[in-house]
Coordinates of N, CA and C in Angstrom, one line a residue:
X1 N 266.0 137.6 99.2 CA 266.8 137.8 100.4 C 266.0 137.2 101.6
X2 N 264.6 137.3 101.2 CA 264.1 136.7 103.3 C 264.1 134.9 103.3
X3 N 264.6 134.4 101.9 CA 264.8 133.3 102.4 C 265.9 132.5 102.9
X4 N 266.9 133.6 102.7 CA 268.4 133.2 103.2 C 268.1 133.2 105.1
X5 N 267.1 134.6 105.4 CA 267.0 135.1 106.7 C 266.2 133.4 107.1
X6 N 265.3 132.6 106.6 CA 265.2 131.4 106.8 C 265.9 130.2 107.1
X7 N 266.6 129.9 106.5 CA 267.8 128.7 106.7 C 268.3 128.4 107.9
X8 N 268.4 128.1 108.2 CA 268.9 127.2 109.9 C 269.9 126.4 109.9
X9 N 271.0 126.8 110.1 CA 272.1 125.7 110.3 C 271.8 124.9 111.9
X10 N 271.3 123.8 111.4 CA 270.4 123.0 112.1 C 271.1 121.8 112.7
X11 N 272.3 121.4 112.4 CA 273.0 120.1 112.9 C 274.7 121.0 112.7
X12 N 275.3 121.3 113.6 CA 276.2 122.4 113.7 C 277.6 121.2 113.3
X13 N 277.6 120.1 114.3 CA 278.4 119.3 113.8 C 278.6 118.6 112.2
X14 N 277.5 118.3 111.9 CA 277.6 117.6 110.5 C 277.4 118.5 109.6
X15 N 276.9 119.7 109.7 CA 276.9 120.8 108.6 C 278.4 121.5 108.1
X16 N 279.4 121.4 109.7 CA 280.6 121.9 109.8 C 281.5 121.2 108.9
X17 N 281.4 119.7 109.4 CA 282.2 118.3 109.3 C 281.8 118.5 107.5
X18 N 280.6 118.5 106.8 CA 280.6 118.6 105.3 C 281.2 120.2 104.9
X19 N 281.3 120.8 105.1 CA 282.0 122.1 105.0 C 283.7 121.8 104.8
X20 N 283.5 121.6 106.1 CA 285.5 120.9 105.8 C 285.5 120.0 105.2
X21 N 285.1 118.8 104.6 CA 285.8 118.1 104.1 C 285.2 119.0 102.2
X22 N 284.8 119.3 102.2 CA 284.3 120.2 100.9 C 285.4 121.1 100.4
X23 N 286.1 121.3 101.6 CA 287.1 122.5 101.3 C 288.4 121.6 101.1
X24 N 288.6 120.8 101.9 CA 289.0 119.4 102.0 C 289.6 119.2 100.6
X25 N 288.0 118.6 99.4 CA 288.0 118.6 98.5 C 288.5 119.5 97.7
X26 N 288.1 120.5 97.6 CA 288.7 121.8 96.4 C 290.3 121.8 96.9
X27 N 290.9 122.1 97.8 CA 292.6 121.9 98.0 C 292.8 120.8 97.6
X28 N 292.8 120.0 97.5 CA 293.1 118.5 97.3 C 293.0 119.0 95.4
X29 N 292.3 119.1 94.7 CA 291.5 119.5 93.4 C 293.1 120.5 93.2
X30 N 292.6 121.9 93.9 CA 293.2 122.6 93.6 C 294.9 122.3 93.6
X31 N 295.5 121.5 94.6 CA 296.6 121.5 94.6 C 297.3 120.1 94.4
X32 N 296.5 119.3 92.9 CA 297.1 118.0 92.5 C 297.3 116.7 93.7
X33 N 296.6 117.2 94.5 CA 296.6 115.8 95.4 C 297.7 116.1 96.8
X34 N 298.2 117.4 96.7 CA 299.3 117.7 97.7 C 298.6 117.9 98.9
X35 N 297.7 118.4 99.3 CA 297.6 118.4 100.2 C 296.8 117.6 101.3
X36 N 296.2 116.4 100.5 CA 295.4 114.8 100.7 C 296.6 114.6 101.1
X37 N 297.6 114.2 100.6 CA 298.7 113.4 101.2 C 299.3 114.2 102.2
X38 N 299.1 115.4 102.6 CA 299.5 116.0 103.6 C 299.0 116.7 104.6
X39 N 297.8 116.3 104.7 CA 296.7 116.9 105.6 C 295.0 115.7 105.9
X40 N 295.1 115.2 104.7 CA 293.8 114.5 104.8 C 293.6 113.2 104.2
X41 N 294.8 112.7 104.4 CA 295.0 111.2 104.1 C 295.8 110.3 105.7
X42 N 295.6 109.3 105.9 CA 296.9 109.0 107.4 C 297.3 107.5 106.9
X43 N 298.5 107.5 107.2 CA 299.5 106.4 106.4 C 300.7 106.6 107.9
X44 N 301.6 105.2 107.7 CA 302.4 104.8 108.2 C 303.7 106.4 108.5
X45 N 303.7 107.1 109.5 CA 304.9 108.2 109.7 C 305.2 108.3 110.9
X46 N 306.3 109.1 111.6 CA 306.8 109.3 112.8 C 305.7 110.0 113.4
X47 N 305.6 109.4 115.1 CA 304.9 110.0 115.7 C 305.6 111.3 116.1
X48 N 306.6 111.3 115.8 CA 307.2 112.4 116.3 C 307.1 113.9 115.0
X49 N 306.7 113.6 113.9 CA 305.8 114.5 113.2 C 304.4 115.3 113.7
X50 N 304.5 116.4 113.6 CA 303.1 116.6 114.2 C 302.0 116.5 113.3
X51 N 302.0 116.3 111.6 CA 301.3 116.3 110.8 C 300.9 115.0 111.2
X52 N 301.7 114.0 111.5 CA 300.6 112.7 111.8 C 299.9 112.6 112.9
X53 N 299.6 113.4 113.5 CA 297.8 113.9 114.5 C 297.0 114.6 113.6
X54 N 297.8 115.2 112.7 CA 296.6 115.8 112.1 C 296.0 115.0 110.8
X55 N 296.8 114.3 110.5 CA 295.9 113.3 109.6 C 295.5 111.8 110.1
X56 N 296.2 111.8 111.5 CA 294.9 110.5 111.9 C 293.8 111.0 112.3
X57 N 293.2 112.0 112.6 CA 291.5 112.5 112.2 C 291.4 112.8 111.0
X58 N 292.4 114.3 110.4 CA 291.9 114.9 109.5 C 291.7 113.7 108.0
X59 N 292.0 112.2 107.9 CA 291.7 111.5 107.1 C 290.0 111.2 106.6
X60 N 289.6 111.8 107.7 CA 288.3 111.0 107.2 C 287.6 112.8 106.2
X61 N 288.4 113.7 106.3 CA 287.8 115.1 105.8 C 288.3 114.6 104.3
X62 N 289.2 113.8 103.8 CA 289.9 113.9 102.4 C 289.1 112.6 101.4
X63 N 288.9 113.4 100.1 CA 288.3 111.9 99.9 C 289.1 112.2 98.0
X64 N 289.2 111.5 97.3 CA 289.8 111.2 96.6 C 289.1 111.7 95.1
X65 N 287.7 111.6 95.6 CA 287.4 112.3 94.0 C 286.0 112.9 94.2
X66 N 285.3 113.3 93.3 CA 283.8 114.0 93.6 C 283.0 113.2 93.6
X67 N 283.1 112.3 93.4 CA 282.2 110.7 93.1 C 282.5 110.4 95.0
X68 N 283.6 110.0 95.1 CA 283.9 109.2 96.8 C 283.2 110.5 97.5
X69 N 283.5 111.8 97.6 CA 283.1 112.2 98.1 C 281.1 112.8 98.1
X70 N 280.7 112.5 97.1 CA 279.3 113.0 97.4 C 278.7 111.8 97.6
X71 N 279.3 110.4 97.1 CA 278.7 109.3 97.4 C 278.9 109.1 99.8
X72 N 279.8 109.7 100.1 CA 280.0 109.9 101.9 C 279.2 111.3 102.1
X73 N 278.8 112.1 101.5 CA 277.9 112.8 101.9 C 276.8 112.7 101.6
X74 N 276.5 112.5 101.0 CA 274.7 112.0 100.8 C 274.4 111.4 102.0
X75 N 275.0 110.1 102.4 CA 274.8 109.7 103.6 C 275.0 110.3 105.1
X76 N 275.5 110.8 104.6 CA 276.4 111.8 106.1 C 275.0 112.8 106.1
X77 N 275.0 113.4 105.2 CA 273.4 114.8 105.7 C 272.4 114.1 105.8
X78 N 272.3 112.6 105.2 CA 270.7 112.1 105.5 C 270.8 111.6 107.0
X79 N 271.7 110.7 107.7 CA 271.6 110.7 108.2 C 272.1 111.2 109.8
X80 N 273.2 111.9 109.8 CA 273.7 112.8 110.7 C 272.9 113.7 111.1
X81 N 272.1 114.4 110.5 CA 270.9 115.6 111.5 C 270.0 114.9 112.1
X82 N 270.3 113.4 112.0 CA 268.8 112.6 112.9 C 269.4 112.2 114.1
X83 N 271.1 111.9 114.0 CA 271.5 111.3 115.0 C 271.9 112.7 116.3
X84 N 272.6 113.4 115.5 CA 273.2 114.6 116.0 C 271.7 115.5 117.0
X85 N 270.7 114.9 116.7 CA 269.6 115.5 117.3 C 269.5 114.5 118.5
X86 N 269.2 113.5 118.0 CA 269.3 112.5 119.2 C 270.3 112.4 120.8
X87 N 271.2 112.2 120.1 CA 272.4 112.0 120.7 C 273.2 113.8 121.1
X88 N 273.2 115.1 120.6 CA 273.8 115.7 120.8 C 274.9 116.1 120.0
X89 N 275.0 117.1 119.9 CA 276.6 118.1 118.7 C 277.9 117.3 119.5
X90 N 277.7 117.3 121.1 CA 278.9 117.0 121.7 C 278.7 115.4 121.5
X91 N 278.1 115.0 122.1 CA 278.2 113.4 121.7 C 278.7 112.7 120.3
X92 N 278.0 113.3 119.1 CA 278.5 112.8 117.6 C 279.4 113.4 117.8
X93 N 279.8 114.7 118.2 CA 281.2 114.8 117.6 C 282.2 113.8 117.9
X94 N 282.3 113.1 119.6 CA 282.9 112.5 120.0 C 282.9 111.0 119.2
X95 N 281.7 111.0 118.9 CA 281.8 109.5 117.9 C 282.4 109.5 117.0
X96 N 282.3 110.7 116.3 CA 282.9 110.9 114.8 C 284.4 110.8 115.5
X97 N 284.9 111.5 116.0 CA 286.8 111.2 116.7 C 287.1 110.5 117.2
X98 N 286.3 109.5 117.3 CA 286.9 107.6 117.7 C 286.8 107.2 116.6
X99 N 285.9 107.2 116.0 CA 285.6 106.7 114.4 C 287.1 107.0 113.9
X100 N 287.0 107.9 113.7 CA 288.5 108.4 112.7 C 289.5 108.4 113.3
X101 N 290.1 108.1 115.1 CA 291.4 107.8 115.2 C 291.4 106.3 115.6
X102 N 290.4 105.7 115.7 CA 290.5 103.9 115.7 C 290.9 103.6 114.2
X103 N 289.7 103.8 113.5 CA 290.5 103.6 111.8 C 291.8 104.1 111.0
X104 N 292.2 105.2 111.8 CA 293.6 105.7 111.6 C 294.9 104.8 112.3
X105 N 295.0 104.5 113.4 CA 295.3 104.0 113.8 C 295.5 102.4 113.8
X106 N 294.2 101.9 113.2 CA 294.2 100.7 112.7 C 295.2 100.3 111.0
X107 N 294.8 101.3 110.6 CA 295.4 101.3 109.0 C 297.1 101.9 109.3
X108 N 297.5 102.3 110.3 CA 298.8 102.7 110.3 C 299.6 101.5 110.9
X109 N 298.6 100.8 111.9 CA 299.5 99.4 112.0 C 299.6 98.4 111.2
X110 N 298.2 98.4 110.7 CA 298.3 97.0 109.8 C 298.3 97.5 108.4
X111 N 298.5 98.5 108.2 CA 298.0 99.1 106.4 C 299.4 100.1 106.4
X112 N 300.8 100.0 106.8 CA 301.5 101.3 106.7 C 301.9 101.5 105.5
X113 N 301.8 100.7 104.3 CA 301.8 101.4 103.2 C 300.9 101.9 102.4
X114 N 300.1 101.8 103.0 CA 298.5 102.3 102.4 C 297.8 103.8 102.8
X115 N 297.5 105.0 101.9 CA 297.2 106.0 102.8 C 295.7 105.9 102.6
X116 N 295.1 105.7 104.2 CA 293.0 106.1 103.7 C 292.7 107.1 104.1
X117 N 291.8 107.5 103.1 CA 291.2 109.0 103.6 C 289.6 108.6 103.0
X118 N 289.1 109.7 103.6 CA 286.9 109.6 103.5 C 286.7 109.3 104.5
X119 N 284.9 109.8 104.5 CA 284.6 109.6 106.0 C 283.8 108.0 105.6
X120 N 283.9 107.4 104.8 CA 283.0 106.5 104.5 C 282.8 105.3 106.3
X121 N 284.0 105.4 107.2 CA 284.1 104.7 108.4 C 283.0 105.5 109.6
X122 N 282.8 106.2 109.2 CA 282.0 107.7 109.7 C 280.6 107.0 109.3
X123 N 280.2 107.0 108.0 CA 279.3 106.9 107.2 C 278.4 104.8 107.7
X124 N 279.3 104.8 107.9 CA 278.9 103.0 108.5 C 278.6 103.3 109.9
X125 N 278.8 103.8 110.5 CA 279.1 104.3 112.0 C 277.7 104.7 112.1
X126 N 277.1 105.4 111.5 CA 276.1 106.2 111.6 C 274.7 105.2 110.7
X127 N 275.0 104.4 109.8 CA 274.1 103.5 109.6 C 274.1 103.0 110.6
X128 N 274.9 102.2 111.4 CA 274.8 101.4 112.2 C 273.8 102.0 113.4
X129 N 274.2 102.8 113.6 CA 273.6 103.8 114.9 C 272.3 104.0 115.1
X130 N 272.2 104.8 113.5 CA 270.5 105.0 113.4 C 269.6 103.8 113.1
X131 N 270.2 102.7 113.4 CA 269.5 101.5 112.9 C 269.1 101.2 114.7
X132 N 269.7 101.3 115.8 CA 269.6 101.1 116.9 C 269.5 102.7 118.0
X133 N 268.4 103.8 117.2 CA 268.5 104.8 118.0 C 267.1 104.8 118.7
X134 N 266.3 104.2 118.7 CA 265.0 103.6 119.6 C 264.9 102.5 120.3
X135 N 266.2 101.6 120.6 CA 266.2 100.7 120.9 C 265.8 100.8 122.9
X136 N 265.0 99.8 123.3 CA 264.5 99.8 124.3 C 265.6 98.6 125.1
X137 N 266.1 99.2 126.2 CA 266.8 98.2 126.8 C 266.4 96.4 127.3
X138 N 267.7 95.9 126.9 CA 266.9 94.2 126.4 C 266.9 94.0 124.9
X139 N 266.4 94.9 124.6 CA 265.9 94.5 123.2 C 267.1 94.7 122.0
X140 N 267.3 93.6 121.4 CA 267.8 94.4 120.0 C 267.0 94.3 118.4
X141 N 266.9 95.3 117.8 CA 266.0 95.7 117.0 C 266.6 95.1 115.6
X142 N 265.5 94.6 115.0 CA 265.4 93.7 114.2 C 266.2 94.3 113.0
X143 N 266.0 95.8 112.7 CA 266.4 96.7 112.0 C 268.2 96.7 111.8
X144 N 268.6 96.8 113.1 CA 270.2 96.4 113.7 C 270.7 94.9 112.7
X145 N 270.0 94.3 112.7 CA 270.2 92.9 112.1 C 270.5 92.9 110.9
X146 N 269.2 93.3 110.3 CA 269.3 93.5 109.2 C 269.8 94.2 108.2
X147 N 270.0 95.8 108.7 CA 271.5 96.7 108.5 C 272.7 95.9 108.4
X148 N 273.3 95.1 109.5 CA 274.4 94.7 109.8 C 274.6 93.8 109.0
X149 N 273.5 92.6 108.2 CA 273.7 91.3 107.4 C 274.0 92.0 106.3
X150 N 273.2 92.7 105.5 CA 273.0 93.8 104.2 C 274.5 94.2 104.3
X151 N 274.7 95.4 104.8 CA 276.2 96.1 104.8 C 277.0 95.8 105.1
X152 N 277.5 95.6 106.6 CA 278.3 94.8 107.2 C 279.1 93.3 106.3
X153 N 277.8 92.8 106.1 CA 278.2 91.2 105.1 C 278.5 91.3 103.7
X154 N 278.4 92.4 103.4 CA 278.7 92.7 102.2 C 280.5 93.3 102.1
X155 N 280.8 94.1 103.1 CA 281.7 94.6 103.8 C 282.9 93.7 103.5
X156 N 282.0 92.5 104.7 CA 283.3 91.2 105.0 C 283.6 90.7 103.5
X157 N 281.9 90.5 103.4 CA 282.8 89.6 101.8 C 283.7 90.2 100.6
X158 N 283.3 91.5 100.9 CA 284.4 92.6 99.3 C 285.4 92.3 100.3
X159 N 286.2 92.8 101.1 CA 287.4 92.7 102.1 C 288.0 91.7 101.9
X160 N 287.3 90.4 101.4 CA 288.2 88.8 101.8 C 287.8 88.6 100.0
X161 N 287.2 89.2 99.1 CA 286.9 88.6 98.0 C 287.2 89.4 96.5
X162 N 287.5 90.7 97.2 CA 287.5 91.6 96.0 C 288.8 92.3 96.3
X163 N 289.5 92.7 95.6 CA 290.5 93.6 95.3 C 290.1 95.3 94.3
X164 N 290.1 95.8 95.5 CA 289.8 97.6 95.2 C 290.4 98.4 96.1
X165 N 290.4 99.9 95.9 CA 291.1 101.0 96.5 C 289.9 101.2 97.9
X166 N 289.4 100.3 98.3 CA 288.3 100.5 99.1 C 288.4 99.7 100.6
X167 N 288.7 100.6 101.3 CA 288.9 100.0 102.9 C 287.5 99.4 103.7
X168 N 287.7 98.1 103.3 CA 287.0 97.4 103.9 C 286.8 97.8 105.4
X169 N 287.9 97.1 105.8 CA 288.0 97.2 107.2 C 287.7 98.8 108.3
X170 N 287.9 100.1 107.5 CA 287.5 100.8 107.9 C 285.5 100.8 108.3
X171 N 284.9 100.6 107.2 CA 283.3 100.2 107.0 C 283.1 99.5 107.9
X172 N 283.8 98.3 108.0 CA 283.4 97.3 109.4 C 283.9 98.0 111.2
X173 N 284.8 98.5 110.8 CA 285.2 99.6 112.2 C 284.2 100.2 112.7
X174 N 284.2 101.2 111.8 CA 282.6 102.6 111.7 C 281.4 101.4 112.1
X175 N 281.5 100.8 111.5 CA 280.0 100.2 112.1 C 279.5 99.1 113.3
X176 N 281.1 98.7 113.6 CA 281.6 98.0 115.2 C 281.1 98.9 116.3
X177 N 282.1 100.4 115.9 CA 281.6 101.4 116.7 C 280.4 102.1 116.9
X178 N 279.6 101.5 115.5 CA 278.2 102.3 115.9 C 277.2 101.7 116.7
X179 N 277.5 100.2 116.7 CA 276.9 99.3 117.3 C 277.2 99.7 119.1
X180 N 278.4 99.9 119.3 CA 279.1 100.0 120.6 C 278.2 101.1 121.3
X181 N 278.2 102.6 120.3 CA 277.5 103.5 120.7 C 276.3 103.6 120.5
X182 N 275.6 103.1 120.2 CA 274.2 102.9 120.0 C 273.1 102.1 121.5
X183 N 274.5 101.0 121.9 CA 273.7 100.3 123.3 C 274.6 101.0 124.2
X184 N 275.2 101.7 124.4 CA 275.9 101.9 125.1 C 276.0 104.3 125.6
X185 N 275.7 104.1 124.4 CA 275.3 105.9 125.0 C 273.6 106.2 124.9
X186 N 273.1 106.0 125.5 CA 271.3 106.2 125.8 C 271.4 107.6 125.8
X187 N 270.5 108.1 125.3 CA 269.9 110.0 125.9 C 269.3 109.5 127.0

């Protein structure tokens, strides 16, 4: 028992954000995919639905299988309690909700037959970020480069070269935006 009294919920946003999309997961599990398509997936529908506000964020909580999803969390807990410390609960959170209503939004104009869900645009977002979170004004860090050629160019090229259930263009979003917030919101 005194080591539960231990434990520290220590990054409130990204401890939350893996919580929900966990639960996310088991409904989605538990109820054959009904409720991905109706809560945590976002695809082409009336704005005049109110379920489509809730899945142009709640998209990035849904992920498709136990594989997509622990393959977006591993990265998400490694590196979200570095940024979230940096940067602030209120700051990521706000990154994390442009993340996921630019990629929502993007995939419902150009993708309306397509539903994406995972935080994997989240998960690029945040590579990108912690690749430029010491960066000294002027400068851009060699690290930023080389992140971006590695993932990023790997990104471009499955997108234009490969045919999969895998949203390119989301990965390159997430990591447009991480770049943006990275030189752009200093502590």
């Amino acid at each position: 028992m005194f080591i539960f009294r231990r434990i520290h919920y220590n990054a409130p946003v990204v401890l939350t954000f893996f919580f929900l999309s966990l639960g996310a997961l088991l409904l989605g599990k538990a109820t054959g995919g009904r409720t991905n398509t109706l809560f945590f997936s976002v695809y082409a529908s009336s704005w005049l639905d109110p379920l489509t506000y809730v899945r142009l964020f709640g998209h990035v909580l849904g992920h498709a299988s136990i594989t997509h999803w622990t393959g977006n969390m591993t990265l998400f807990l490694l590196l979200g309690p570095i940024l979230e410390e940096k940067y602030g609960s209120r700051r990521l959170l706000i990154m994390i909700l442009i993340v996921a209503g630019v990629t929502g939004i993007v995939n419902m104009v150009f993708f309306p037959g397509i539903a994406l869900m995972g935080a994997s645009g989240i998960v690029f977002m945040m590579m990108i970020l912690s690749s430029v979170v010491s960066v000294r004004r002027g400068e851009i860090p060699l690290t930023l480069i080389l992140v971006a050629v590695i993932y990023l160019g790997q990104e471009v090229y499955d997108g234009l070269f490969t045919s999969d259930n895998i949203s390119h263009l989301s990965h390159i979003i997430g990591g447009a935006c991480g770049c943006v917030f990275g030189f752009t919101r200093r502590t």
